[in-house]
mmCIF file of C-alpha atoms in Angstrom:
data_model
loop_
_atom_site.group_PDB
_atom_site.id
_atom_site.type_symbol
_atom_site.label_atom_id
_atom_site.label_comp_id
_atom_site.label_asym_id
_atom_site.label_seq_id
_atom_site.Cartn_x
_atom_site.Cartn_y
_atom_site.Cartn_z
ATOM 1 C CA MET A 1165 -74.012 52.084 9.426
ATOM 2 C CA THR A 1166 -77.542 50.984 10.134
ATOM 3 C CA LYS A 1167 -77.943 47.559 8.608
ATOM 4 C CA LYS A 1168 -77.799 44.489 10.790
ATOM 5 C CA LEU A 1169 -77.409 41.096 9.185
ATOM 6 C CA PHE A 1170 -78.235 37.712 10.574
ATOM 7 C CA SER A 1171 -78.363 34.097 9.541
ATOM 8 C CA ILE A 1172 -79.257 30.949 11.356
ATOM 9 C CA LEU A 1173 -78.443 27.299 10.764
ATOM 10 C CA LEU A 1174 -80.076 24.396 12.507
ATOM 11 C CA ALA A 1175 -77.059 22.151 12.240
ATOM 12 C CA ALA A 1176 -78.538 19.156 14.034
ATOM 13 C CA ALA A 1177 -80.776 18.410 11.060
ATOM 14 C CA LEU A 1178 -78.419 19.873 8.472
ATOM 15 C CA LEU A 1179 -81.208 22.172 7.363
ATOM 16 C CA LEU A 1180 -81.292 25.902 6.799
ATOM 17 C CA ALA A 1181 -83.971 27.863 8.594
ATOM 18 C CA MET A 1182 -84.417 31.581 8.368
ATOM 19 C CA ILE A 1183 -85.988 32.867 11.601
ATOM 20 C CA PRO A 1184 -87.974 36.076 11.147
ATOM 21 C CA LEU A 1185 -87.222 38.955 13.476
ATOM 22 C CA ALA A 1186 -90.877 39.509 14.234
ATOM 23 C CA ALA A 1187 -91.997 40.589 17.672
ATOM 24 C CA SER A 1188 -91.807 37.694 20.094
ATOM 25 C CA ALA A 1189 -93.175 37.330 23.579
ATOM 26 C CA ALA A 1190 -90.397 37.228 26.126
ATOM 27 C CA THR A 1191 -90.078 33.929 27.940
ATOM 28 C CA MET A 1192 -88.240 35.491 30.887
ATOM 29 C CA THR A 1193 -87.095 38.822 32.258
ATOM 30 C CA SER A 1194 -83.597 40.176 31.663
ATOM 31 C CA GLU A 1195 -82.702 39.414 35.282
ATOM 32 C CA GLU A 1196 -83.908 35.821 34.945
ATOM 33 C CA LEU A 1197 -81.962 35.485 31.706
ATOM 34 C CA ASP A 1198 -78.759 36.740 33.339
ATOM 35 C CA ALA A 1199 -79.122 34.186 36.125
ATOM 36 C CA GLN A 1200 -79.774 31.335 33.709
ATOM 37 C CA VAL A 1201 -76.848 32.288 31.474
ATOM 38 C CA LYS A 1202 -74.515 32.209 34.489
ATOM 39 C CA ALA A 1203 -75.785 28.761 35.429
ATOM 40 C CA ILE A 1204 -75.305 27.475 31.880
ATOM 41 C CA GLN A 1205 -71.799 28.900 31.686
ATOM 42 C CA ALA A 1206 -70.919 27.241 34.990
ATOM 43 C CA GLU A 1207 -72.109 23.857 33.753
ATOM 44 C CA GLY A 1208 -71.207 24.031 30.068
ATOM 45 C CA SER A 1209 -67.799 24.019 28.439
ATOM 46 C CA TYR A 1210 -66.499 26.679 26.031
ATOM 47 C CA LEU A 1211 -64.198 25.508 23.242
ATOM 48 C CA GLN A 1212 -62.591 28.841 22.459
ATOM 49 C CA THR A 1213 -59.321 27.511 21.096
ATOM 50 C CA ASP A 1214 -61.386 25.814 18.400
ATOM 51 C CA ALA A 1215 -63.565 28.904 17.968
ATOM 52 C CA ARG A 1216 -60.659 31.280 17.449
ATOM 53 C CA ALA A 1217 -59.190 28.935 14.852
ATOM 54 C CA MET A 1218 -62.110 29.831 12.575
ATOM 55 C CA LEU A 1219 -60.633 33.277 11.847
ATOM 56 C CA ASP A 1220 -58.087 31.825 9.423
ATOM 57 C CA MET A 1221 -60.807 29.836 7.668
ATOM 58 C CA ILE A 1222 -62.945 32.942 7.211
ATOM 59 C CA ASN A 1223 -60.028 34.967 5.880
ATOM 60 C CA ASP A 1224 -58.901 32.235 3.489
ATOM 61 C CA PHE A 1225 -62.487 32.148 2.273
ATOM 62 C CA ARG A 1226 -62.722 35.943 1.833
ATOM 63 C CA THR A 1227 -59.457 36.214 -0.075
ATOM 64 C CA GLY A 1228 -59.618 32.982 -2.082
ATOM 65 C CA PRO A 1229 -61.282 31.789 -5.285
ATOM 66 C CA ASP A 1230 -64.408 30.559 -3.464
ATOM 67 C CA ALA A 1231 -65.504 34.073 -2.465
ATOM 68 C CA TRP A 1232 -68.804 34.070 -4.359
ATOM 69 C CA TYR A 1233 -72.534 33.769 -3.822
ATOM 70 C CA TRP A 1234 -75.545 33.322 -6.080
ATOM 71 C CA ASN A 1235 -77.456 36.326 -7.353
ATOM 72 C CA GLU A 1236 -81.091 36.667 -6.294
ATOM 73 C CA ASP A 1237 -82.551 34.633 -9.148
ATOM 74 C CA ASN A 1238 -79.811 31.966 -8.860
ATOM 75 C CA THR A 1239 -78.665 32.394 -12.461
ATOM 76 C CA GLN A 1240 -75.176 33.714 -11.863
ATOM 77 C CA LYS A 1241 -72.419 33.465 -9.306
ATOM 78 C CA VAL A 1242 -71.385 36.863 -7.945
ATOM 79 C CA GLN A 1243 -67.615 36.803 -7.443
ATOM 80 C CA VAL A 1244 -66.474 38.989 -4.560
ATOM 81 C CA THR A 1245 -63.000 40.455 -4.950
ATOM 82 C CA GLY A 1246 -60.787 42.813 -3.007
ATOM 83 C CA LEU A 1247 -62.099 41.820 0.403
ATOM 84 C CA GLN A 1248 -59.840 42.616 3.321
ATOM 85 C CA GLU A 1249 -59.126 40.039 5.969
ATOM 86 C CA LEU A 1250 -61.177 40.297 9.129
ATOM 87 C CA THR A 1251 -59.467 41.011 12.453
ATOM 88 C CA TYR A 1252 -60.406 39.230 15.643
ATOM 89 C CA ASP A 1253 -62.412 41.373 18.046
ATOM 90 C CA TYR A 1254 -62.424 40.274 21.682
ATOM 91 C CA ALA A 1255 -65.494 42.369 22.462
ATOM 92 C CA LEU A 1256 -67.387 40.525 19.751
ATOM 93 C CA GLU A 1257 -66.046 37.269 21.172
ATOM 94 C CA GLN A 1258 -67.540 38.132 24.565
ATOM 95 C CA ILE A 1259 -70.863 38.827 22.861
ATOM 96 C CA ALA A 1260 -70.626 35.498 21.038
ATOM 97 C CA ILE A 1261 -69.860 33.745 24.338
ATOM 98 C CA ARG A 1262 -72.973 35.255 25.879
ATOM 99 C CA ARG A 1263 -75.112 34.473 22.855
ATOM 100 C CA ALA A 1264 -73.992 30.831 22.765
ATOM 101 C CA ALA A 1265 -75.396 30.360 26.265
ATOM 102 C CA GLU A 1266 -78.627 32.119 25.301
ATOM 103 C CA LEU A 1267 -79.028 29.867 22.258
ATOM 104 C CA SER A 1268 -79.158 26.824 24.536
ATOM 105 C CA ILE A 1269 -82.334 28.370 25.995
ATOM 106 C CA LEU A 1270 -83.862 29.674 22.765
ATOM 107 C CA PHE A 1271 -82.239 28.931 19.407
ATOM 108 C CA ASN A 1272 -83.185 32.163 17.701
ATOM 109 C CA HIS A 1273 -81.821 35.594 16.870
ATOM 110 C CA ILE A 1274 -84.494 36.842 19.252
ATOM 111 C CA ARG A 1275 -83.244 36.458 22.799
ATOM 112 C CA PRO A 1276 -85.226 34.721 25.565
ATOM 113 C CA ASP A 1277 -86.065 38.117 27.103
ATOM 114 C CA GLY A 1278 -87.667 39.246 23.845
ATOM 115 C CA THR A 1279 -84.883 41.597 22.690
ATOM 116 C CA LEU A 1280 -82.789 41.139 19.560
ATOM 117 C CA CYS A 1281 -79.364 39.523 19.338
ATOM 118 C CA PHE A 1282 -77.923 42.932 18.439
ATOM 119 C CA ASP A 1283 -79.001 44.273 21.825
ATOM 120 C CA VAL A 1284 -76.224 42.361 23.580
ATOM 121 C CA VAL A 1285 -73.607 44.947 24.508
ATOM 122 C CA TYR A 1286 -70.076 44.423 25.820
ATOM 123 C CA GLN A 1287 -68.231 47.544 26.993
ATOM 124 C CA GLY A 1288 -70.347 49.707 24.713
ATOM 125 C CA ILE A 1289 -69.881 47.430 21.693
ATOM 126 C CA ASN A 1290 -72.576 45.497 19.842
ATOM 127 C CA SER A 1291 -72.430 43.299 16.761
ATOM 128 C CA TRP A 1292 -73.881 44.098 13.330
ATOM 129 C CA GLY A 1293 -74.135 40.597 11.927
ATOM 130 C CA GLU A 1294 -74.715 37.183 13.448
ATOM 131 C CA ASN A 1295 -74.445 33.580 12.291
ATOM 132 C CA ILE A 1296 -75.544 30.776 14.612
ATOM 133 C CA ALA A 1297 -75.454 26.979 14.429
ATOM 134 C CA CYS A 1298 -76.343 24.075 16.675
ATOM 135 C CA GLY A 1299 -75.475 20.393 16.489
ATOM 136 C CA SER A 1300 -76.149 17.398 18.689
ATOM 137 C CA PHE A 1301 -73.221 15.543 17.111
ATOM 138 C CA THR A 1302 -69.553 16.488 17.252
ATOM 139 C CA LEU A 1303 -69.507 19.834 15.462
ATOM 140 C CA THR A 1304 -65.886 20.783 14.810
ATOM 141 C CA THR A 1305 -64.559 24.139 13.641
ATOM 142 C CA GLU A 1306 -64.326 22.761 10.109
ATOM 143 C CA ASP A 1307 -67.873 21.380 10.284
ATOM 144 C CA ALA A 1308 -69.384 24.660 11.457
ATOM 145 C CA PHE A 1309 -67.492 26.696 8.871
ATOM 146 C CA THR A 1310 -68.428 24.337 6.018
ATOM 147 C CA MET A 1311 -72.077 24.499 6.940
ATOM 148 C CA TRP A 1312 -72.012 28.294 7.179
ATOM 149 C CA ALA A 1313 -70.263 28.464 3.786
ATOM 150 C CA GLU A 1314 -73.436 27.003 2.183
ATOM 151 C CA GLU A 1315 -71.802 26.210 -1.125
ATOM 152 C CA ASN A 1316 -74.647 23.975 -2.267
ATOM 153 C CA TYR A 1317 -77.497 26.406 -1.576
ATOM 154 C CA GLY A 1318 -79.104 29.118 -3.644
ATOM 155 C CA TYR A 1319 -79.339 32.808 -2.794
ATOM 156 C CA GLU A 1320 -82.050 32.418 -0.150
ATOM 157 C CA GLY A 1321 -79.973 29.796 1.656
ATOM 158 C CA GLN A 1322 -76.660 31.672 1.594
ATOM 159 C CA GLY A 1323 -77.237 34.265 4.291
ATOM 160 C CA HIS A 1324 -74.406 32.894 6.416
ATOM 161 C CA ARG A 1325 -72.114 32.896 3.388
ATOM 162 C CA ARG A 1326 -72.926 36.512 2.543
ATOM 163 C CA ASN A 1327 -72.260 37.539 6.142
ATOM 164 C CA MET A 1328 -68.765 36.048 5.950
ATOM 165 C CA LEU A 1329 -68.233 37.764 2.574
ATOM 166 C CA ASP A 1330 -69.694 41.143 3.514
ATOM 167 C CA GLU A 1331 -67.287 43.827 2.312
ATOM 168 C CA GLU A 1332 -68.287 46.232 5.091
ATOM 169 C CA PHE A 1333 -67.445 43.902 7.944
ATOM 170 C CA THR A 1334 -63.897 44.273 9.249
ATOM 171 C CA SER A 1335 -63.953 42.227 12.451
ATOM 172 C CA VAL A 1336 -65.367 39.050 13.925
ATOM 173 C CA GLY A 1337 -65.637 37.188 17.210
ATOM 174 C CA VAL A 1338 -66.512 33.503 17.477
ATOM 175 C CA ALA A 1339 -67.673 31.238 20.304
ATOM 176 C CA CYS A 1340 -68.493 27.579 20.743
ATOM 177 C CA LEU A 1341 -70.334 26.216 23.776
ATOM 178 C CA TYR A 1342 -70.822 22.538 24.553
ATOM 179 C CA TYR A 1343 -73.830 22.131 26.823
ATOM 180 C CA LYS A 1344 -75.930 19.059 27.607
ATOM 181 C CA GLY A 1345 -74.857 17.182 24.499
ATOM 182 C CA ASN A 1346 -75.163 20.065 22.034
ATOM 183 C CA TYR A 1347 -72.622 22.358 20.378
ATOM 184 C CA TYR A 1348 -73.679 26.002 20.003
ATOM 185 C CA TRP A 1349 -71.610 28.021 17.513
ATOM 186 C CA VAL A 1350 -71.835 31.794 17.073
ATOM 187 C CA GLN A 1351 -70.149 34.309 14.758
ATOM 188 C CA GLU A 1352 -70.539 38.013 15.539
ATOM 189 C CA PHE A 1353 -69.455 40.590 12.947
ATOM 190 C CA GLY A 1354 -68.538 44.260 13.289
ATOM 191 C CA TYR A 1355 -67.742 47.261 11.119
ATOM 192 C CA GLU A 1356 -64.770 48.401 13.216
ATOM 193 C CA ASN A 1357 -62.534 46.526 15.595
ATOM 194 C CA SER A 1358 -63.196 47.673 19.143
ATOM 195 C CA GLY A 1359 -59.540 47.346 20.106
ATOM 196 C CA ILE A 1360 -60.541 45.792 23.428
ATOM 197 C CA GLU A 1361 -57.785 43.571 24.799
ATOM 198 C CA ASP A 1362 -58.072 39.845 25.219
ATOM 199 C CA THR A 1363 -59.172 39.047 28.754
ATOM 200 C CA GLY A 1364 -58.475 35.348 28.319
ATOM 201 C CA MET A 1365 -60.649 32.508 27.160
ATOM 202 C CA PRO A 1366 -63.166 30.837 29.442
ATOM 203 C CA THR A 1367 -61.772 27.431 30.270
ATOM 204 C CA PRO A 1368 -63.743 24.237 29.709
ATOM 205 C CA HIS A 1369 -65.276 22.701 32.794
ATOM 206 C CA PHE A 1370 -63.580 19.333 32.815
ATOM 207 C CA THR A 1371 -65.323 16.783 34.992
ATOM 208 C CA ASP A 1372 -62.033 14.931 35.544
ATOM 209 C CA VAL A 1373 -60.082 17.972 36.789
ATOM 210 C CA LYS A 1374 -60.884 18.790 40.414
ATOM 211 C CA GLY A 1375 -59.883 21.881 42.346
ATOM 212 C CA ASN A 1376 -57.529 19.955 44.632
ATOM 213 C CA ASP A 1377 -55.713 18.069 41.848
ATOM 214 C CA PHE A 1378 -52.027 18.977 41.564
ATOM 215 C CA PHE A 1379 -52.546 19.645 37.851
ATOM 216 C CA HIS A 1380 -55.693 21.808 38.220
ATOM 217 C CA ASP A 1381 -54.010 25.214 37.836
ATOM 218 C CA ALA A 1382 -51.768 23.901 35.068
ATOM 219 C CA VAL A 1383 -54.728 22.627 33.043
ATOM 220 C CA GLN A 1384 -56.589 25.915 33.480
ATOM 221 C CA TRP A 1385 -53.494 27.841 32.353
ATOM 222 C CA ALA A 1386 -52.840 25.552 29.391
ATOM 223 C CA VAL A 1387 -56.407 25.738 28.084
ATOM 224 C CA ALA A 1388 -56.752 29.490 28.683
ATOM 225 C CA ASN A 1389 -53.550 30.117 26.720
ATOM 226 C CA GLY A 1390 -54.355 27.823 23.823
ATOM 227 C CA VAL A 1391 -51.626 25.340 24.720
ATOM 228 C CA THR A 1392 -54.021 22.394 24.715
ATOM 229 C CA THR A 1393 -57.657 21.441 24.673
ATOM 230 C CA GLY A 1394 -59.413 18.546 26.282
ATOM 231 C CA THR A 1395 -59.841 15.069 24.853
ATOM 232 C CA THR A 1396 -63.587 15.792 24.791
ATOM 233 C CA PRO A 1397 -65.529 18.969 25.617
ATOM 234 C CA LEU A 1398 -65.937 17.778 29.224
ATOM 235 C CA THR A 1399 -62.792 15.710 29.841
ATOM 236 C CA PHE A 1400 -59.073 16.446 29.887
ATOM 237 C CA SER A 1401 -57.956 12.855 30.565
ATOM 238 C CA PRO A 1402 -55.143 13.886 32.952
ATOM 239 C CA ASN A 1403 -54.122 10.310 33.686
ATOM 240 C CA GLU A 1404 -53.767 9.217 30.071
ATOM 241 C CA PRO A 1405 -50.219 9.051 28.654
ATOM 242 C CA CYS A 1406 -48.940 12.260 27.093
ATOM 243 C CA THR A 1407 -47.457 11.402 23.712
ATOM 244 C CA ARG A 1408 -44.286 12.862 22.261
ATOM 245 C CA ALA A 1409 -46.366 14.561 19.570
ATOM 246 C CA GLN A 1410 -48.615 16.148 22.178
ATOM 247 C CA ILE A 1411 -45.866 17.519 24.407
ATOM 248 C CA VAL A 1412 -43.878 18.987 21.508
ATOM 249 C CA THR A 1413 -47.071 20.587 20.229
ATOM 250 C CA PHE A 1414 -47.847 21.966 23.704
ATOM 251 C CA LEU A 1415 -44.395 23.526 23.829
ATOM 252 C CA TRP A 1416 -44.693 24.930 20.294
ATOM 253 C CA ARG A 1417 -48.057 26.508 21.083
ATOM 254 C CA SER A 1418 -46.742 28.011 24.311
ATOM 255 C CA ALA A 1419 -43.974 29.601 22.228
ATOM 256 C CA GLY A 1420 -46.612 31.280 20.038
ATOM 257 C CA GLU A 1421 -46.702 28.710 17.210
ATOM 258 C CA PRO A 1422 -43.633 30.088 15.375
ATOM 259 C CA GLU A 1423 -43.490 29.201 11.700
ATOM 260 C CA PRO A 1424 -40.725 26.656 10.977
ATOM 261 C CA LYS A 1425 -37.963 27.742 8.623
ATOM 262 C CA THR A 1426 -38.000 24.364 6.890
ATOM 263 C CA THR A 1427 -40.898 22.543 5.263
ATOM 264 C CA THR A 1428 -39.580 18.967 5.251
ATOM 265 C CA THR A 1429 -38.381 16.505 7.850
ATOM 266 C CA ARG A 1430 -36.265 13.390 7.867
ATOM 267 C CA PHE A 1431 -38.796 11.669 10.105
ATOM 268 C CA THR A 1432 -40.797 9.192 8.056
ATOM 269 C CA ASP A 1433 -43.435 8.869 10.788
ATOM 270 C CA VAL A 1434 -44.358 12.580 10.824
ATOM 271 C CA PRO A 1435 -46.794 13.161 7.914
ATOM 272 C CA ALA A 1436 -47.345 16.732 6.768
ATOM 273 C CA LYS A 1437 -51.104 16.425 7.356
ATOM 274 C CA GLU A 1438 -50.781 15.826 11.100
ATOM 275 C CA TYR A 1439 -51.518 18.538 13.684
ATOM 276 C CA TYR A 1440 -48.016 18.172 15.142
ATOM 277 C CA TYR A 1441 -46.099 18.516 11.860
ATOM 278 C CA LYS A 1442 -45.046 22.150 12.255
ATOM 279 C CA ALA A 1443 -44.349 21.634 15.947
ATOM 280 C CA VAL A 1444 -41.912 18.822 15.204
ATOM 281 C CA LEU A 1445 -40.176 20.856 12.460
ATOM 282 C CA TRP A 1446 -39.791 23.772 14.857
ATOM 283 C CA ALA A 1447 -38.522 21.533 17.662
ATOM 284 C CA MET A 1448 -35.925 19.992 15.344
ATOM 285 C CA GLU A 1449 -34.729 23.384 14.120
ATOM 286 C CA ASN A 1450 -34.267 24.592 17.671
ATOM 287 C CA GLY A 1451 -32.489 21.512 18.946
ATOM 288 C CA ILE A 1452 -35.342 20.560 21.258
ATOM 289 C CA THR A 1453 -35.628 17.053 19.857
ATOM 290 C CA THR A 1454 -33.511 14.820 17.659
ATOM 291 C CA GLY A 1455 -36.044 12.011 17.399
ATOM 292 C CA THR A 1456 -35.915 8.485 18.745
ATOM 293 C CA LYS A 1457 -33.848 7.338 15.721
ATOM 294 C CA ASP A 1458 -32.376 9.039 12.685
ATOM 295 C CA THR A 1459 -35.590 8.713 10.678
ATOM 296 C CA THR A 1460 -38.245 8.361 13.363
ATOM 297 C CA PHE A 1461 -39.780 10.718 15.905
ATOM 298 C CA SER A 1462 -42.252 8.192 17.398
ATOM 299 C CA PRO A 1463 -45.087 10.724 17.742
ATOM 300 C CA ASN A 1464 -47.545 8.306 19.350
ATOM 301 C CA GLN A 1465 -45.097 6.945 21.883
ATOM 302 C CA ALA A 1466 -45.733 8.036 25.453
ATOM 303 C CA CYS A 1467 -43.273 10.750 26.461
ATOM 304 C CA THR A 1468 -41.068 9.777 29.390
ATOM 305 C CA ARG A 1469 -40.418 12.053 32.341
ATOM 306 C CA ALA A 1470 -36.771 12.285 31.273
ATOM 307 C CA GLN A 1471 -37.728 13.312 27.761
ATOM 308 C CA ILE A 1472 -40.100 16.067 28.785
ATOM 309 C CA VAL A 1473 -37.721 17.800 31.198
ATOM 310 C CA THR A 1474 -35.036 17.505 28.523
ATOM 311 C CA PHE A 1475 -37.308 19.178 25.961
ATOM 312 C CA LEU A 1476 -37.918 22.034 28.403
ATOM 313 C CA TRP A 1477 -34.242 22.338 29.278
ATOM 314 C CA ARG A 1478 -33.214 22.498 25.632
ATOM 315 C CA TYR A 1479 -35.960 25.040 24.941
ATOM 316 C CA ALA A 1480 -34.492 27.166 27.754
ATOM 317 C CA GLY A 1481 -31.084 27.055 26.056
ATOM 318 C CA LYS A 1482 -29.477 24.198 28.007
ATOM 319 C CA PRO A 1483 -28.602 26.264 31.079
ATOM 320 C CA ALA A 1484 -25.959 24.717 33.316
ATOM 321 C CA PRO A 1485 -27.328 23.585 36.691
ATOM 322 C CA GLY A 1486 -26.212 25.742 39.585
ATOM 323 C CA THR A 1487 -25.245 22.679 41.587
ATOM 324 C CA THR A 1488 -24.008 19.162 41.029
ATOM 325 C CA LYS A 1489 -25.919 17.876 44.050
ATOM 326 C CA ASN A 1490 -28.264 15.176 42.813
ATOM 327 C CA PRO A 1491 -31.144 14.097 45.076
ATOM 328 C CA PHE A 1492 -32.218 11.209 42.854
ATOM 329 C CA LYS A 1493 -30.667 7.765 43.027
ATOM 330 C CA ASP A 1494 -32.138 6.837 39.616
ATOM 331 C CA VAL A 1495 -30.568 9.781 37.760
ATOM 332 C CA PRO A 1496 -26.945 8.760 37.196
ATOM 333 C CA ALA A 1497 -24.283 11.172 35.999
ATOM 334 C CA GLY A 1498 -23.641 11.323 32.292
ATOM 335 C CA GLU A 1499 -27.137 10.562 31.026
ATOM 336 C CA TYR A 1500 -28.609 12.799 28.329
ATOM 337 C CA TYR A 1501 -31.188 13.997 30.850
ATOM 338 C CA THR A 1502 -28.986 14.430 33.923
ATOM 339 C CA ASP A 1503 -28.377 18.173 33.642
ATOM 340 C CA ALA A 1504 -31.990 18.690 32.557
ATOM 341 C CA VAL A 1505 -33.311 16.987 35.688
ATOM 342 C CA LEU A 1506 -30.970 18.941 37.996
ATOM 343 C CA TRP A 1507 -32.001 22.178 36.291
ATOM 344 C CA ALA A 1508 -35.676 21.268 36.585
ATOM 345 C CA VAL A 1509 -35.330 20.572 40.313
ATOM 346 C CA GLU A 1510 -33.511 23.878 40.880
ATOM 347 C CA ASN A 1511 -36.273 25.780 39.108
ATOM 348 C CA GLY A 1512 -39.178 24.084 40.853
ATOM 349 C CA ILE A 1513 -40.348 22.291 37.731
ATOM 350 C CA THR A 1514 -40.242 18.889 39.377
ATOM 351 C CA THR A 1515 -39.695 17.401 42.818
ATOM 352 C CA GLY A 1516 -39.561 13.826 41.589
ATOM 353 C CA MET A 1517 -41.901 10.956 42.297
ATOM 354 C CA GLU A 1518 -40.297 10.484 45.724
ATOM 355 C CA PRO A 1519 -37.650 12.555 47.534
ATOM 356 C CA ASP A 1520 -34.906 10.312 46.137
ATOM 357 C CA THR A 1521 -36.616 9.010 42.986
ATOM 358 C CA PHE A 1522 -37.293 10.798 39.702
ATOM 359 C CA SER A 1523 -38.431 7.795 37.596
ATOM 360 C CA PRO A 1524 -36.860 9.013 34.343
ATOM 361 C CA GLU A 1525 -38.349 6.204 32.254
ATOM 362 C CA GLY A 1526 -41.815 6.595 33.782
ATOM 363 C CA LYS A 1527 -44.523 7.465 31.300
ATOM 364 C CA CYS A 1528 -45.588 11.090 31.577
ATOM 365 C CA THR A 1529 -49.327 11.651 31.909
ATOM 366 C CA ARG A 1530 -51.196 14.570 30.362
ATOM 367 C CA GLY A 1531 -51.649 16.034 33.840
ATOM 368 C CA GLN A 1532 -47.924 15.812 34.538
ATOM 369 C CA GLY A 1533 -47.018 17.153 31.104
ATOM 370 C CA VAL A 1534 -48.984 20.382 31.381
ATOM 371 C CA THR A 1535 -47.792 20.784 34.985
ATOM 372 C CA PHE A 1536 -44.161 20.668 33.887
ATOM 373 C CA LEU A 1537 -44.898 23.334 31.255
ATOM 374 C CA TYR A 1538 -46.897 25.449 33.699
ATOM 375 C CA ARG A 1539 -44.159 25.463 36.350
ATOM 376 C CA ASP A 1540 -41.570 26.361 33.740
ATOM 377 C CA LEU A 1541 -43.400 28.861 31.549
ATOM 378 C CA ALA A 1542 -46.332 30.394 33.397
#
C-alpha cells in the first residue's frame, strides 16, 4: 500500500479546511520538538477513555445505513457496503497521542519540524490516514465524530468521512488532548493491526489530585483502567459526593462492562438513556444492589460509606468475615452492612474514619469511592 490519506477540521470555527502537504519550513528541530511535546504532555490532560469510545461510533457508522459519501460532482450518494469493523490499534493510539501534542504547536498535517504526520513512528509502525480536529469549546467524543462525519458537506468537504469509510483501513487509534483551553482530537488509520499490546492510557493531570493525597494512586488507577474520568479535563473533584449511580458504574466498568441479561428495570428513576442504566441492571442481576425502595434506586443520592463497602462485599460473593471482632463502636451487630465492614477491614479496604469509628452513614466522596475500589480490586 502506498496511499496516505489525510483530512483536517478546524473545529473551533466549525469550518472545513484542507491543508496542502506542500513543503513547509520547519519551525524547530526534531530535538526541540521532542522536548516541547514532553512539556505539553506534562501540562496537558489526555482524555483517552473518551477517545477509545469513538471506536464503536466509527464501526456503527461503517456498518450502518449512513455509510455513504457524495461522488465527485455531488450528484449522487455513493453507498459503501460490506465494510468490516475496524479494530483498535494501540500503536496507532500512541501515534495519535503524540500528534495531539504536536497539533497544539502547529495545527497541520505537516509537523513543526517540517516532516509529515505519517513520519511519526511507534515501534516500527506508522499510520496511513489521519483526521484531526481542534475546538476551544467542550468537544466531546460525539461532537468530534459528528463533525468528522461531515454529513452536510459535498465531496470536497468529506475527506474525514471517506477516511472513516475507507474499505482498505482495518485499524484505528484515537487520542484527545486538552491543553490550555483547547481540545485536540486525532484519528490515525492503518491497513493492518500492529498487534502491539495496550501499555495503559496516559492519565489526566488533575490539578486537584496531589501526589501526597491518600486517593492519588487510586485516581491514577481508576482513570488508567477506564473506571472513571474527571469532572472536567483538569479536575477530578475528589471531595465532591460520590453518587450511587457513579459508584455502581465504577464497579461495573472495573468488571469489564458486562452486558446485562435483562433490558428493563423496576426502578422508575433509572431512565434507559442514562450512562448508568446498564450498570444498574447488571448490579441488580448480580445482587449487588436492591435499590433504596422497591421502585427507586436513587441514582443521584450520595452513596454512604456503608453502602459502598456493601456493594463491594456483595460483588465479592458475600464472603464471611474471618473474625467477629469489631473495632467500630458505630457498626452494631445485625446491620445489613456489618459483615461487609468487617470483611473490608480484614482485607485492608478501609481503616475507618477513626480507630473506633467507621461512620457508616457518612457521605462517600469521589476520592474515597475510588480508593475503596482500588484497595479491593487493583
